[in-house]
PDB file of C-alpha atoms in Angstrom:
ATOM      1  CA  ILE A  21      46.651  73.853 167.833  1.00  0.00           C
ATOM      2  CA  ASN A  22      45.161  73.191 164.462  1.00  0.00           C
ATOM      3  CA  HIS A  23      42.048  73.210 165.548  1.00  0.00           C
ATOM      4  CA  PRO A  24      39.753  75.498 163.493  1.00  0.00           C
ATOM      5  CA  ASP A  25      38.151  76.901 167.040  1.00  0.00           C
ATOM      6  CA  ILE A  26      41.548  77.672 168.651  1.00  0.00           C
ATOM      7  CA  ASP A  27      42.531  80.852 169.699  1.00  0.00           C
ATOM      8  CA  ILE A  28      46.429  80.772 168.769  1.00  0.00           C
ATOM      9  CA  ASN A  29      46.700  84.320 169.850  1.00  0.00           C
ATOM     10  CA  SER A  30      43.979  84.590 173.071  1.00  0.00           C
ATOM     11  CA  GLN A  31      44.646  85.946 176.221  1.00  0.00           C
ATOM     12  CA  ASN A  32      44.178  84.670 179.705  1.00  0.00           C
ATOM     13  CA  ALA A  33      43.531  86.886 183.126  1.00  0.00           C
ATOM     14  CA  LEU A  34      47.266  87.529 183.644  1.00  0.00           C
ATOM     15  CA  SER A  35      47.630  88.918 180.389  1.00  0.00           C
ATOM     16  CA  GLU A  36      49.643  85.275 179.380  1.00  0.00           C
ATOM     17  CA  THR A  37      49.219  84.600 175.839  1.00  0.00           C
ATOM     18  CA  PRO A  38      50.339  81.150 174.227  1.00  0.00           C
ATOM     19  CA  LEU A  39      53.714  82.315 173.119  1.00  0.00           C
ATOM     20  CA  THR A  40      54.785  83.901 176.408  1.00  0.00           C
ATOM     21  CA  LYS A  41      53.502  81.127 178.344  1.00  0.00           C
ATOM     22  CA  ALA A  42      56.110  78.914 175.662  1.00  0.00           C
ATOM     23  CA  VAL A  43      58.706  81.020 176.302  1.00  0.00           C
ATOM     24  CA  LEU A  44      58.680  81.473 179.911  1.00  0.00           C
ATOM     25  CA  ASN A  45      58.749  77.017 179.535  1.00  0.00           C
ATOM     26  CA  LYS A  46      61.514  77.421 177.410  1.00  0.00           C
ATOM     27  CA  ASN A  47      59.234  75.367 175.043  1.00  0.00           C
ATOM     28  CA  ILE A  48      61.196  76.208 171.518  1.00  0.00           C
ATOM     29  CA  GLU A  49      59.170  73.144 169.450  1.00  0.00           C
ATOM     30  CA  LEU A  50      55.972  74.589 170.866  1.00  0.00           C
ATOM     31  CA  ILE A  51      56.907  78.445 170.084  1.00  0.00           C
ATOM     32  CA  GLU A  52      57.963  77.118 166.292  1.00  0.00           C
ATOM     33  CA  MET A  53      54.315  76.137 166.219  1.00  0.00           C
ATOM     34  CA  ILE A  54      52.830  78.868 167.331  1.00  0.00           C
ATOM     35  CA  LEU A  55      54.888  81.435 164.837  1.00  0.00           C
ATOM     36  CA  ALA A  56      53.873  78.793 162.007  1.00  0.00           C
ATOM     37  CA  HIS A  57      50.371  79.386 162.818  1.00  0.00           C
ATOM     38  CA  PRO A  58      48.005  80.699 160.039  1.00  0.00           C
ATOM     39  CA  LYS A  59      46.548  82.956 162.752  1.00  0.00           C
ATOM     40  CA  PHE A  60      49.582  83.848 164.352  1.00  0.00           C
ATOM     41  CA  ASP A  61      49.096  87.753 165.017  1.00  0.00           C
ATOM     42  CA  PRO A  62      52.625  89.449 166.592  1.00  0.00           C
ATOM     43  CA  LYS A  63      50.314  92.340 168.316  1.00  0.00           C
ATOM     44  CA  LEU A  64      47.808  89.942 169.888  1.00  0.00           C
ATOM     45  CA  SER A  65      50.294  87.142 170.893  1.00  0.00           C
ATOM     46  CA  LEU A  66      52.242  89.998 172.240  1.00  0.00           C
ATOM     47  CA  LEU A  67      55.524  88.866 170.958  1.00  0.00           C
ATOM     48  CA  ASP A  68      57.365  92.454 172.180  1.00  0.00           C
ATOM     49  CA  SER A  69      57.038  91.205 175.618  1.00  0.00           C
ATOM     50  CA  ALA A  70      58.223  87.238 174.468  1.00  0.00           C
ATOM     51  CA  PHE A  71      61.181  88.628 173.116  1.00  0.00           C
ATOM     52  CA  ASP A  72      61.943  90.623 176.770  1.00  0.00           C
ATOM     53  CA  ILE A  73      60.884  87.206 178.736  1.00  0.00           C
ATOM     54  CA  SER A  74      63.038  85.431 176.064  1.00  0.00           C
ATOM     55  CA  ILE A  75      66.577  87.673 176.731  1.00  0.00           C
ATOM     56  CA  PRO A  76      68.267  85.348 179.465  1.00  0.00           C
ATOM     57  CA  PHE A  77      67.156  81.949 177.254  1.00  0.00           C
ATOM     58  CA  LYS A  78      69.556  82.195 174.014  1.00  0.00           C
ATOM     59  CA  ASP A  79      67.935  79.990 171.614  1.00  0.00           C
ATOM     60  CA  ILE A  80      64.672  81.326 171.825  1.00  0.00           C
ATOM     61  CA  SER A  81      66.006  85.186 171.653  1.00  0.00           C
ATOM     62  CA  ARG A  82      67.568  84.711 169.208  1.00  0.00           C
ATOM     63  CA  ARG A  83      64.735  83.116 166.996  1.00  0.00           C
ATOM     64  CA  LEU A  84      62.673  85.932 167.992  1.00  0.00           C
ATOM     65  CA  LEU A  85      64.427  88.326 166.564  1.00  0.00           C
ATOM     66  CA  LYS A  86      63.448  86.889 163.647  1.00  0.00           C
ATOM     67  CA  VAL A  87      59.993  87.368 162.997  1.00  0.00           C
ATOM     68  CA  ASP A  88      58.687  90.072 161.114  1.00  0.00           C
ATOM     69  CA  SER A  89      57.387  93.405 162.993  1.00  0.00           C
ATOM     70  CA  ILE A  90      59.051  92.639 166.139  1.00  0.00           C
ATOM     71  CA  ASP A  91      60.366  96.146 168.605  1.00  0.00           C
ATOM     72  CA  VAL A  92      63.415  95.296 170.394  1.00  0.00           C
ATOM     73  CA  ASN A  93      63.311  98.554 172.150  1.00  0.00           C
ATOM     74  CA  TYR A  94      60.232  97.180 174.208  1.00  0.00           C
ATOM     75  CA  HIS A  95      59.673  98.181 177.600  1.00  0.00           C
ATOM     76  CA  SER A  96      58.442  95.560 180.173  1.00  0.00           C
ATOM     77  CA  THR A  97      55.233  95.752 181.875  1.00  0.00           C
ATOM     78  CA  SER A  98      56.133  93.963 184.844  1.00  0.00           C
ATOM     79  CA  ILE A  99      55.651  96.957 187.871  1.00  0.00           C
ATOM     80  CA  GLN A 100      59.709  96.516 189.012  1.00  0.00           C
ATOM     81  CA  ASP A 101      60.690  96.812 185.564  1.00  0.00           C
ATOM     82  CA  GLN A 102      58.474  99.685 184.538  1.00  0.00           C
ATOM     83  CA  GLN A 103      60.057 101.595 187.554  1.00  0.00           C
ATOM     84  CA  LEU A 104      63.399 100.992 186.779  1.00  0.00           C
ATOM     85  CA  LYS A 105      62.530 101.323 182.366  1.00  0.00           C
ATOM     86  CA  ILE A 106      64.235  98.286 181.967  1.00  0.00           C
ATOM     87  CA  THR A 107      64.622  97.527 178.043  1.00  0.00           C
ATOM     88  CA  PRO A 108      65.903  94.165 176.387  1.00  0.00           C
ATOM     89  CA  LEU A 109      69.136  95.596 175.213  1.00  0.00           C
ATOM     90  CA  MET A 110      69.758  96.345 179.227  1.00  0.00           C
ATOM     91  CA  LYS A 111      69.186  93.037 180.297  1.00  0.00           C
ATOM     92  CA  ALA A 112      71.309  91.614 177.563  1.00  0.00           C
ATOM     93  CA  ILE A 113      74.268  93.946 178.726  1.00  0.00           C
ATOM     94  CA  GLU A 114      73.436  92.874 182.524  1.00  0.00           C
ATOM     95  CA  LEU A 115      73.672  89.651 181.148  1.00  0.00           C
ATOM     96  CA  ASN A 116      77.166  89.695 179.543  1.00  0.00           C
ATOM     97  CA  ASP A 117      75.472  88.686 176.759  1.00  0.00           C
ATOM     98  CA  ILE A 118      77.353  90.812 173.961  1.00  0.00           C
ATOM     99  CA  GLU A 119      75.714  88.788 171.085  1.00  0.00           C
ATOM    100  CA  LEU A 120      72.669  89.462 171.686  1.00  0.00           C
ATOM    101  CA  ALA A 121      73.063  93.134 172.874  1.00  0.00           C
ATOM    102  CA  GLU A 122      74.943  93.792 169.436  1.00  0.00           C
ATOM    103  CA  LEU A 123      71.879  91.662 167.578  1.00  0.00           C
ATOM    104  CA  ILE A 124      69.841  93.988 169.277  1.00  0.00           C
ATOM    105  CA  ILE A 125      71.252  97.195 167.946  1.00  0.00           C
ATOM    106  CA  HIS A 126      71.515  96.134 164.433  1.00  0.00           C
ATOM    107  CA  HIS A 127      67.763  95.287 164.308  1.00  0.00           C
ATOM    108  CA  PRO A 128      66.251  97.247 161.772  1.00  0.00           C
ATOM    109  CA  SER A 129      63.261  98.580 164.685  1.00  0.00           C
ATOM    110  CA  PHE A 130      66.371  99.706 166.929  1.00  0.00           C
ATOM    111  CA  ASN A 131      66.258 103.195 168.382  1.00  0.00           C
ATOM    112  CA  PRO A 132      68.612 104.191 170.795  1.00  0.00           C
ATOM    113  CA  SER A 133      66.462 106.774 172.755  1.00  0.00           C
ATOM    114  CA  LYS A 134      63.842 104.228 173.327  1.00  0.00           C
ATOM    115  CA  SER A 135      66.412 101.273 174.528  1.00  0.00           C
ATOM    116  CA  LYS A 136      68.024 103.328 176.879  1.00  0.00           C
ATOM    117  CA  ILE A 137      71.464 103.455 175.105  1.00  0.00           C
ATOM    118  CA  LYS A 138      73.006 105.951 177.467  1.00  0.00           C
ATOM    119  CA  SER A 139      71.793 103.738 180.330  1.00  0.00           C
ATOM    120  CA  CYS A 140      73.597 100.695 178.441  1.00  0.00           C
ATOM    121  CA  LEU A 141      76.691 102.647 178.244  1.00  0.00           C
ATOM    122  CA  PHE A 142      77.169 102.958 182.155  1.00  0.00           C
ATOM    123  CA  ASN A 143      75.908  99.241 182.482  1.00  0.00           C
ATOM    124  CA  SER A 144      79.207  97.876 179.901  1.00  0.00           C
ATOM    125  CA  VAL A 145      81.509 100.028 182.351  1.00  0.00           C
ATOM    126  CA  SER A 146      79.730  97.869 185.121  1.00  0.00           C
ATOM    127  CA  CYS A 147      80.669  94.913 182.995  1.00  0.00           C
ATOM    128  CA  LYS A 148      84.192  95.649 182.419  1.00  0.00           C
ATOM    129  CA  ASN A 149      83.785  95.249 178.504  1.00  0.00           C
ATOM    130  CA  LEU A 150      86.114  97.294 176.716  1.00  0.00           C
ATOM    131  CA  ASP A 151      84.608  96.231 173.562  1.00  0.00           C
ATOM    132  CA  LEU A 152      81.138  97.111 174.074  1.00  0.00           C
ATOM    133  CA  PHE A 153      81.673 100.228 175.838  1.00  0.00           C
ATOM    134  CA  ARG A 154      83.645 101.633 172.633  1.00  0.00           C
ATOM    135  CA  PHE A 155      80.546 100.741 170.474  1.00  0.00           C
ATOM    136  CA  LEU A 156      78.277 102.050 172.984  1.00  0.00           C
ATOM    137  CA  LEU A 157      79.947 105.296 173.088  1.00  0.00           C
ATOM    138  CA  LYS A 158      80.130 106.005 169.183  1.00  0.00           C
ATOM    139  CA  MET A 159      76.509 105.201 169.891  1.00  0.00           C
ATOM    140  CA  ASN A 160      76.132 108.039 172.453  1.00  0.00           C
ATOM    141  CA  GLY A 161      77.863 110.631 169.775  1.00  0.00           C
ATOM    142  CA  ASN A 162      81.278 109.824 171.499  1.00  0.00           C
ATOM    143  CA  GLU A 163      79.821 112.278 174.866  1.00  0.00           C
ATOM    144  CA  ILE A 164      82.450 110.882 177.386  1.00  0.00           C
ATOM    145  CA  ASN A 165      80.975 113.604 180.047  1.00  0.00           C
ATOM    146  CA  ILE A 166      77.991 112.588 180.356  1.00  0.00           C
ATOM    147  CA  ARG A 167      76.266 111.891 183.663  1.00  0.00           C
ATOM    148  CA  ASN A 168      73.532 109.315 184.856  1.00  0.00           C
ATOM    149  CA  ASP A 169      70.139 109.914 186.868  1.00  0.00           C
ATOM    150  CA  LYS A 170      72.054 110.247 189.712  1.00  0.00           C
ATOM    151  CA  ASN A 171      74.606 112.299 188.587  1.00  0.00           C
ATOM    152  CA  ILE A 172      77.429 110.250 188.455  1.00  0.00           C
ATOM    153  CA  SER A 173      79.889 110.505 185.546  1.00  0.00           C
ATOM    154  CA  LEU A 174      81.253 108.209 183.628  1.00  0.00           C
ATOM    155  CA  LEU A 175      84.711 108.596 184.639  1.00  0.00           C
ATOM    156  CA  GLY A 176      83.499 108.373 188.654  1.00  0.00           C
ATOM    157  CA  HIS A 177      81.048 105.395 187.325  1.00  0.00           C
ATOM    158  CA  ALA A 178      84.381 104.009 185.934  1.00  0.00           C
ATOM    159  CA  ALA A 179      87.020 104.571 189.387  1.00  0.00           C
ATOM    160  CA  SER A 180      84.664 102.712 191.645  1.00  0.00           C
ATOM    161  CA  ILE A 181      84.415  99.750 190.414  1.00  0.00           C
ATOM    162  CA  LYS A 182      87.769  97.675 191.168  1.00  0.00           C
ATOM    163  CA  ASN A 183      90.289  96.378 188.426  1.00  0.00           C
ATOM    164  CA  ASN A 184      88.301  98.462 185.646  1.00  0.00           C
ATOM    165  CA  ASP A 185      91.664 100.052 184.535  1.00  0.00           C
ATOM    166  CA  GLU A 186      90.987  99.632 180.538  1.00  0.00           C
ATOM    167  CA  ILE A 187      87.710 101.620 180.355  1.00  0.00           C
ATOM    168  CA  LEU A 188      89.070 104.013 182.643  1.00  0.00           C
ATOM    169  CA  ASN A 189      92.125 105.126 180.866  1.00  0.00           C
ATOM    170  CA  GLU A 190      90.088 104.909 177.643  1.00  0.00           C
ATOM    171  CA  ILE A 191      88.071 107.708 179.640  1.00  0.00           C
ATOM    172  CA  LEU A 192      90.633 109.390 180.045  1.00  0.00           C
ATOM    173  CA  ASN A 193      92.292 109.304 176.907  1.00  0.00           C
ATOM    174  CA  ASN A 194      89.206 110.552 175.436  1.00  0.00           C
ATOM    175  CA  GLU A 195      90.061 113.398 172.533  1.00  0.00           C
ATOM    176  CA  ASN A 196      86.061 114.513 174.220  1.00  0.00           C
ATOM    177  CA  PHE A 197      87.166 114.413 178.131  1.00  0.00           C
ATOM    178  CA  ASP A 198      87.003 117.048 180.123  1.00  0.00           C
ATOM    179  CA  PRO A 199      87.926 116.515 183.717  1.00  0.00           C
ATOM    180  CA  ILE A 200      86.317 119.799 185.234  1.00  0.00           C
ATOM    181  CA  LYS A 201      82.529 118.203 183.267  1.00  0.00           C
ATOM    182  CA  SER A 202      83.604 114.902 184.411  1.00  0.00           C
ATOM    183  CA  ASP A 203      84.185 116.128 187.776  1.00  0.00           C
ATOM    184  CA  ILE A 204      87.510 114.192 188.202  1.00  0.00           C
ATOM    185  CA  GLN A 205      87.887 115.362 192.397  1.00  0.00           C
ATOM    186  CA  THR A 206      84.651 113.967 192.765  1.00  0.00           C
ATOM    187  CA  SER A 207      86.053 110.646 190.855  1.00  0.00           C
ATOM    188  CA  PHE A 208      88.729 110.402 192.972  1.00  0.00           C
ATOM    189  CA  LEU A 209      87.394 110.895 196.434  1.00  0.00           C
ATOM    190  CA  ASN A 210      84.803 108.270 195.386  1.00  0.00           C
ATOM    191  CA  SER A 211      86.921 105.660 193.803  1.00  0.00           C
ATOM    192  CA  ASN A 212      88.060 102.880 196.490  1.00  0.00           C
ATOM    193  CA  ASN A 213      91.029 101.050 195.272  1.00  0.00           C
ATOM    194  CA  GLN A 214      94.447 102.513 195.070  1.00  0.00           C
ATOM    195  CA  LYS A 215      94.686 101.386 191.121  1.00  0.00           C
ATOM    196  CA  ALA A 216      91.774 103.924 190.090  1.00  0.00           C
ATOM    197  CA  MET A 217      93.806 106.775 192.769  1.00  0.00           C
ATOM    198  CA  LYS A 218      96.872 106.331 191.198  1.00  0.00           C
ATOM    199  CA  ILE A 219      95.691 106.442 187.551  1.00  0.00           C
ATOM    200  CA  LEU A 220      93.718 109.317 188.315  1.00  0.00           C
ATOM    201  CA  ILE A 221      96.955 111.383 189.865  1.00  0.00           C
ATOM    202  CA  SER A 222      98.893 110.271 187.213  1.00  0.00           C
ATOM    203  CA  TYR A 223      96.752 112.057 184.657  1.00  0.00           C
ATOM    204  CA  ASP A 224      95.781 115.218 186.596  1.00  0.00           C
ATOM    205  CA  GLU A 225      99.447 115.825 187.668  1.00  0.00           C
ATOM    206  CA  LYS A 226      99.801 116.376 183.687  1.00  0.00           C
ATOM    207  CA  ASN A 227      96.261 117.870 183.191  1.00  0.00           C
ATOM    208  CA  GLY A 228      95.640 121.080 185.075  1.00  0.00           C
ATOM    209  CA  ASN A 229      95.927 119.470 189.162  1.00  0.00           C
ATOM    210  CA  HIS A 230      92.324 119.703 189.651  1.00  0.00           C
ATOM    211  CA  ILE A 231      91.935 117.500 192.371  1.00  0.00           C
ATOM    212  CA  SER A 232      92.718 120.069 195.128  1.00  0.00           C
ATOM    213  CA  PHE A 233      93.915 119.299 199.200  1.00  0.00           C
ATOM    214  CA  ASP A 234      91.929 122.026 200.634  1.00  0.00           C
ATOM    215  CA  GLN A 235      88.242 120.275 198.666  1.00  0.00           C
ATOM    216  CA  ILE A 236      89.576 116.952 200.026  1.00  0.00           C
ATOM    217  CA  GLU A 237      90.119 118.409 203.546  1.00  0.00           C
ATOM    218  CA  LEU A 238      86.841 120.164 203.112  1.00  0.00           C
ATOM    219  CA  ARG A 239      84.609 117.218 202.240  1.00  0.00           C
ATOM    220  CA  ILE A 240      86.512 115.417 205.210  1.00  0.00           C
ATOM    221  CA  GLN A 241      85.450 117.514 207.991  1.00  0.00           C
ATOM    222  CA  LEU A 242      81.646 117.489 206.324  1.00  0.00           C
ATOM    223  CA  ASP A 243      81.442 113.874 206.362  1.00  0.00           C
ATOM    224  CA  ASN A 244      80.805 112.663 210.032  1.00  0.00           C
ATOM    225  CA  SER A 245      79.059 109.330 208.806  1.00  0.00           C
ATOM    226  CA  SER A 246      82.633 107.505 209.672  1.00  0.00           C
ATOM    227  CA  VAL A 247      85.773 107.938 211.160  1.00  0.00           C
ATOM    228  CA  PHE A 248      87.340 106.469 208.077  1.00  0.00           C
ATOM    229  CA  THR A 249      85.438 107.887 205.693  1.00  0.00           C
ATOM    230  CA  ASP A 250      86.035 107.254 201.634  1.00  0.00           C
ATOM    231  CA  CYS A 251      86.952 111.009 201.831  1.00  0.00           C
ATOM    232  CA  ASP A 252      89.636 110.193 203.707  1.00  0.00           C
ATOM    233  CA  LYS A 253      91.139 106.889 202.405  1.00  0.00           C
ATOM    234  CA  SER A 254      91.253 109.597 199.226  1.00  0.00           C
ATOM    235  CA  PHE A 255      93.210 112.135 200.669  1.00  0.00           C
ATOM    236  CA  GLN A 256      95.428 109.935 202.872  1.00  0.00           C
ATOM    237  CA  PHE A 257      96.489 108.275 199.734  1.00  0.00           C
ATOM    238  CA  LEU A 258      97.401 111.857 198.056  1.00  0.00           C
ATOM    239  CA  LEU A 259      99.617 113.115 201.262  1.00  0.00           C
ATOM    240  CA  ARG A 260     101.257 109.493 200.521  1.00  0.00           C
ATOM    241  CA  LYS A 261     101.687 110.127 196.773  1.00  0.00           C
ATOM    242  CA  LYS A 262     102.415 113.747 197.498  1.00  0.00           C
ATOM    243  CA  GLU A 263     105.296 112.239 200.024  1.00  0.00           C
ATOM    244  CA  ILE A 264     103.401 114.166 202.976  1.00  0.00           C
ATOM    245  CA  VAL A 265     103.963 113.465 206.404  1.00  0.00           C
ATOM    246  CA  PRO A 266     101.053 111.040 206.948  1.00  0.00           C
ATOM    247  CA  ARG A 267      98.335 113.373 208.353  1.00  0.00           C
ATOM    248  CA  ILE A 268      96.798 112.359 211.966  1.00  0.00           C
ATOM    249  CA  HIS A 269      92.904 112.148 211.518  1.00  0.00           C
ATOM    250  CA  PRO A 270      91.778 114.926 213.966  1.00  0.00           C
ATOM    251  CA  ILE A 271      89.161 112.637 216.064  1.00  0.00           C
ATOM    252  CA  CYS A 272      92.555 110.653 216.947  1.00  0.00           C
ATOM    253  CA  THR A 273      94.062 114.038 218.094  1.00  0.00           C
ATOM    254  CA  SER A 274      90.715 114.602 220.237  1.00  0.00           C
ATOM    255  CA  ILE A 275      91.048 111.152 221.701  1.00  0.00           C
ATOM    256  CA  ILE A 276      94.863 111.531 222.662  1.00  0.00           C
ATOM    257  CA  SER A 277      94.410 115.396 224.099  1.00  0.00           C
ATOM    258  CA  LYS A 278      91.820 113.799 226.621  1.00  0.00           C
TER     259      LYS A 278
END
């Protein structure tokens, strides 16, 4: 490696450098030798790409974070990652590596927009990590009523995940929470567990009754995908909650009449 004719920053036909190959092979000793080489160039050696590759490897990712000029907001060049625009922060959260996520966020090069902080906030809901959710929400300017690229609100996303009561309550109790902007009715319709339904109904009864029988009934009539849709389950739950006689689905009465 110290031979005068060796180009420590060279790339092969696959755009791999000695550094990226060393990271892929989890060779920490070789990584240290490359970083310490007098001709090492972070840009030519694809340091940012190497860091992105290193996210699953705890010791290596922490080591590369200490290198000057690293950009922690780097987007992977792989076709899949480019399409999804996956950033190192998103990968760290998906792996539930909260320590690394915090190191990235506190890094001097960190840029909330480039690192897709909004997507990361939704990922923290999926991970059911309340502390990380609070931290990322603050980084998002406490915008509790935001929606993702699929037009799903934070509330709707949290309600669709089982055993996510802490974050669901955190959203509902936020000072900026708006049941209309966060579409509490759709969130109720798309929730597929009774705990989430109970929490949403309890909040709604005290804050304006935005969950409407008529609207839910209309959704059921328009949904022809299956007999027992999520909307129908939500409707049946709401009827039981209000102590109304259980409703018989129209298709059942049609079958009986025949």
